[in-house]
PDB file of C-alpha atoms in Angstrom:
ATOM      1  CA  UNK L   1      76.564 -27.474 -76.374  1.00  0.00           C
ATOM      2  CA  UNK L   2      80.138 -28.736 -76.400  1.00  0.00           C
ATOM      3  CA  UNK L   3      81.554 -25.240 -76.424  1.00  0.00           C
ATOM      4  CA  UNK L   4      79.434 -24.343 -73.382  1.00  0.00           C
ATOM      5  CA  UNK L   5      80.793 -27.367 -71.506  1.00  0.00           C
ATOM      6  CA  UNK L   6      84.332 -26.208 -72.166  1.00  0.00           C
ATOM      7  CA  UNK L   7      83.961 -22.488 -71.569  1.00  0.00           C
ATOM      8  CA  UNK L   8      81.318 -22.110 -68.813  1.00  0.00           C
ATOM      9  CA  UNK L   9      83.726 -23.113 -66.008  1.00  0.00           C
ATOM     10  CA  UNK L  10      86.273 -20.652 -67.393  1.00  0.00           C
ATOM     11  CA  UNK L  11      83.649 -17.919 -67.530  1.00  0.00           C
ATOM     12  CA  UNK L  12      82.566 -18.650 -63.963  1.00  0.00           C
ATOM     13  CA  UNK L  13      86.155 -18.522 -62.754  1.00  0.00           C
ATOM     14  CA  UNK L  14      86.723 -15.210 -64.516  1.00  0.00           C
ATOM     15  CA  UNK L  15      83.552 -13.691 -63.074  1.00  0.00           C
ATOM     16  CA  UNK L  16      84.365 -14.884 -59.556  1.00  0.00           C
ATOM     17  CA  UNK L  17      88.054 -14.059 -59.801  1.00  0.00           C
ATOM     18  CA  UNK L  18      87.907 -10.649 -61.419  1.00  0.00           C
ATOM     19  CA  UNK L  19      84.580  -9.450 -60.075  1.00  0.00           C
ATOM     20  CA  UNK L  20      84.596 -11.209 -56.720  1.00  0.00           C
ATOM     21  CA  UNK L  21      85.146  -8.090 -54.654  1.00  0.00           C
ATOM     22  CA  UNK L  22      82.403  -6.244 -56.491  1.00  0.00           C
ATOM     23  CA  UNK L  23      79.712  -8.927 -56.400  1.00  0.00           C
ATOM     24  CA  UNK L  24      80.684 -10.494 -53.073  1.00  0.00           C
ATOM     25  CA  UNK L  25      81.693 -13.927 -51.864  1.00  0.00           C
ATOM     26  CA  UNK L  26      78.249 -15.512 -51.784  1.00  0.00           C
ATOM     27  CA  UNK L  27      77.308 -14.471 -55.338  1.00  0.00           C
ATOM     28  CA  UNK L  28      80.714 -15.675 -56.587  1.00  0.00           C
ATOM     29  CA  UNK L  29      80.097 -19.051 -54.988  1.00  0.00           C
ATOM     30  CA  UNK L  30      76.629 -19.285 -56.499  1.00  0.00           C
ATOM     31  CA  UNK L  31      77.799 -18.337 -59.991  1.00  0.00           C
ATOM     32  CA  UNK L  32      80.671 -20.818 -60.066  1.00  0.00           C
ATOM     33  CA  UNK L  33      78.504 -23.606 -58.641  1.00  0.00           C
ATOM     34  CA  UNK L  34      75.660 -22.845 -61.056  1.00  0.00           C
ATOM     35  CA  UNK L  35      77.986 -22.870 -64.061  1.00  0.00           C
ATOM     36  CA  UNK L  36      79.495 -26.201 -62.976  1.00  0.00           C
ATOM     37  CA  UNK L  37      76.013 -27.714 -62.511  1.00  0.00           C
ATOM     38  CA  UNK L  38      75.019 -26.540 -65.980  1.00  0.00           C
ATOM     39  CA  UNK L  39      78.168 -28.140 -67.396  1.00  0.00           C
ATOM     40  CA  UNK L  40      77.439 -31.387 -65.574  1.00  0.00           C
ATOM     41  CA  UNK L  41      73.884 -31.456 -66.940  1.00  0.00           C
ATOM     42  CA  UNK L  42      75.023 -30.773 -70.499  1.00  0.00           C
ATOM     43  CA  UNK L  43      77.688 -33.454 -70.148  1.00  0.00           C
ATOM     44  CA  UNK L  44      75.008 -36.007 -69.240  1.00  0.00           C
ATOM     45  CA  UNK L  45      73.104 -35.223 -72.434  1.00  0.00           C
ATOM     46  CA  UNK L  46      76.213 -35.826 -74.528  1.00  0.00           C
ATOM     47  CA  UNK L  47      77.066 -38.962 -72.526  1.00  0.00           C
ATOM     48  CA  UNK L  48      73.641 -40.506 -73.147  1.00  0.00           C
ATOM     49  CA  UNK L  49      73.810 -39.630 -76.847  1.00  0.00           C
ATOM     50  CA  UNK L  50      77.122 -41.439 -77.115  1.00  0.00           C
ATOM     51  CA  UNK L  51      76.354 -44.376 -74.810  1.00  0.00           C
ATOM     52  CA  UNK L  52      72.757 -45.214 -75.681  1.00  0.00           C
ATOM     53  CA  UNK L  53      72.187 -43.865 -79.160  1.00  0.00           C
ATOM     54  CA  UNK L  54      75.678 -44.696 -80.431  1.00  0.00           C
ATOM     55  CA  UNK L  55      76.141 -41.174 -81.763  1.00  0.00           C
ATOM     56  CA  UNK L  56      79.596 -39.841 -82.574  1.00  0.00           C
ATOM     57  CA  UNK L  57      80.429 -36.476 -81.098  1.00  0.00           C
ATOM     58  CA  UNK L  58      83.346 -34.215 -81.911  1.00  0.00           C
ATOM     59  CA  UNK L  59      83.780 -30.574 -81.029  1.00  0.00           C
ATOM     60  CA  UNK L  60      86.373 -28.531 -82.882  1.00  0.00           C
ATOM     61  CA  UNK L  61      87.321 -25.457 -80.895  1.00  0.00           C
ATOM     62  CA  UNK L  62      90.302 -24.131 -82.812  1.00  0.00           C
ATOM     63  CA  UNK L  63      92.520 -25.061 -85.716  1.00  0.00           C
ATOM     64  CA  UNK L  64      95.833 -26.032 -84.184  1.00  0.00           C
ATOM     65  CA  UNK L  65      98.104 -26.285 -87.229  1.00  0.00           C
ATOM     66  CA  UNK L  66      97.261 -25.177 -90.752  1.00  0.00           C
ATOM     67  CA  UNK L  67      99.763 -25.205 -93.585  1.00  0.00           C
ATOM     68  CA  UNK L  68      98.468 -25.250 -97.146  1.00  0.00           C
ATOM     69  CA  UNK L  69      95.971 -28.092 -97.386  1.00  0.00           C
ATOM     70  CA  UNK L  70      97.359 -29.769 -94.228  1.00  0.00           C
ATOM     71  CA  UNK L  71      95.146 -29.023 -91.217  1.00  0.00           C
ATOM     72  CA  UNK L  72      95.180 -30.380 -87.657  1.00  0.00           C
ATOM     73  CA  UNK L  73      92.280 -29.535 -85.382  1.00  0.00           C
TER      74      UNK L  73
END
């Protein structure tokens, strides 16, 4: 879920930016708005997990630095 929150806006921007002339202005607007609404809804689920259920939430996307046994995410 966390990865979708991070990458759905990027995916929507790529679809609208690179395929905008092919799919048209209106469809580009709908796709980007839909992806942002999905991200907002998923963000609310994570927010309520953290705020009301006192759950910890971390999302590791990439390893930033890795050298031997030393690792920064």
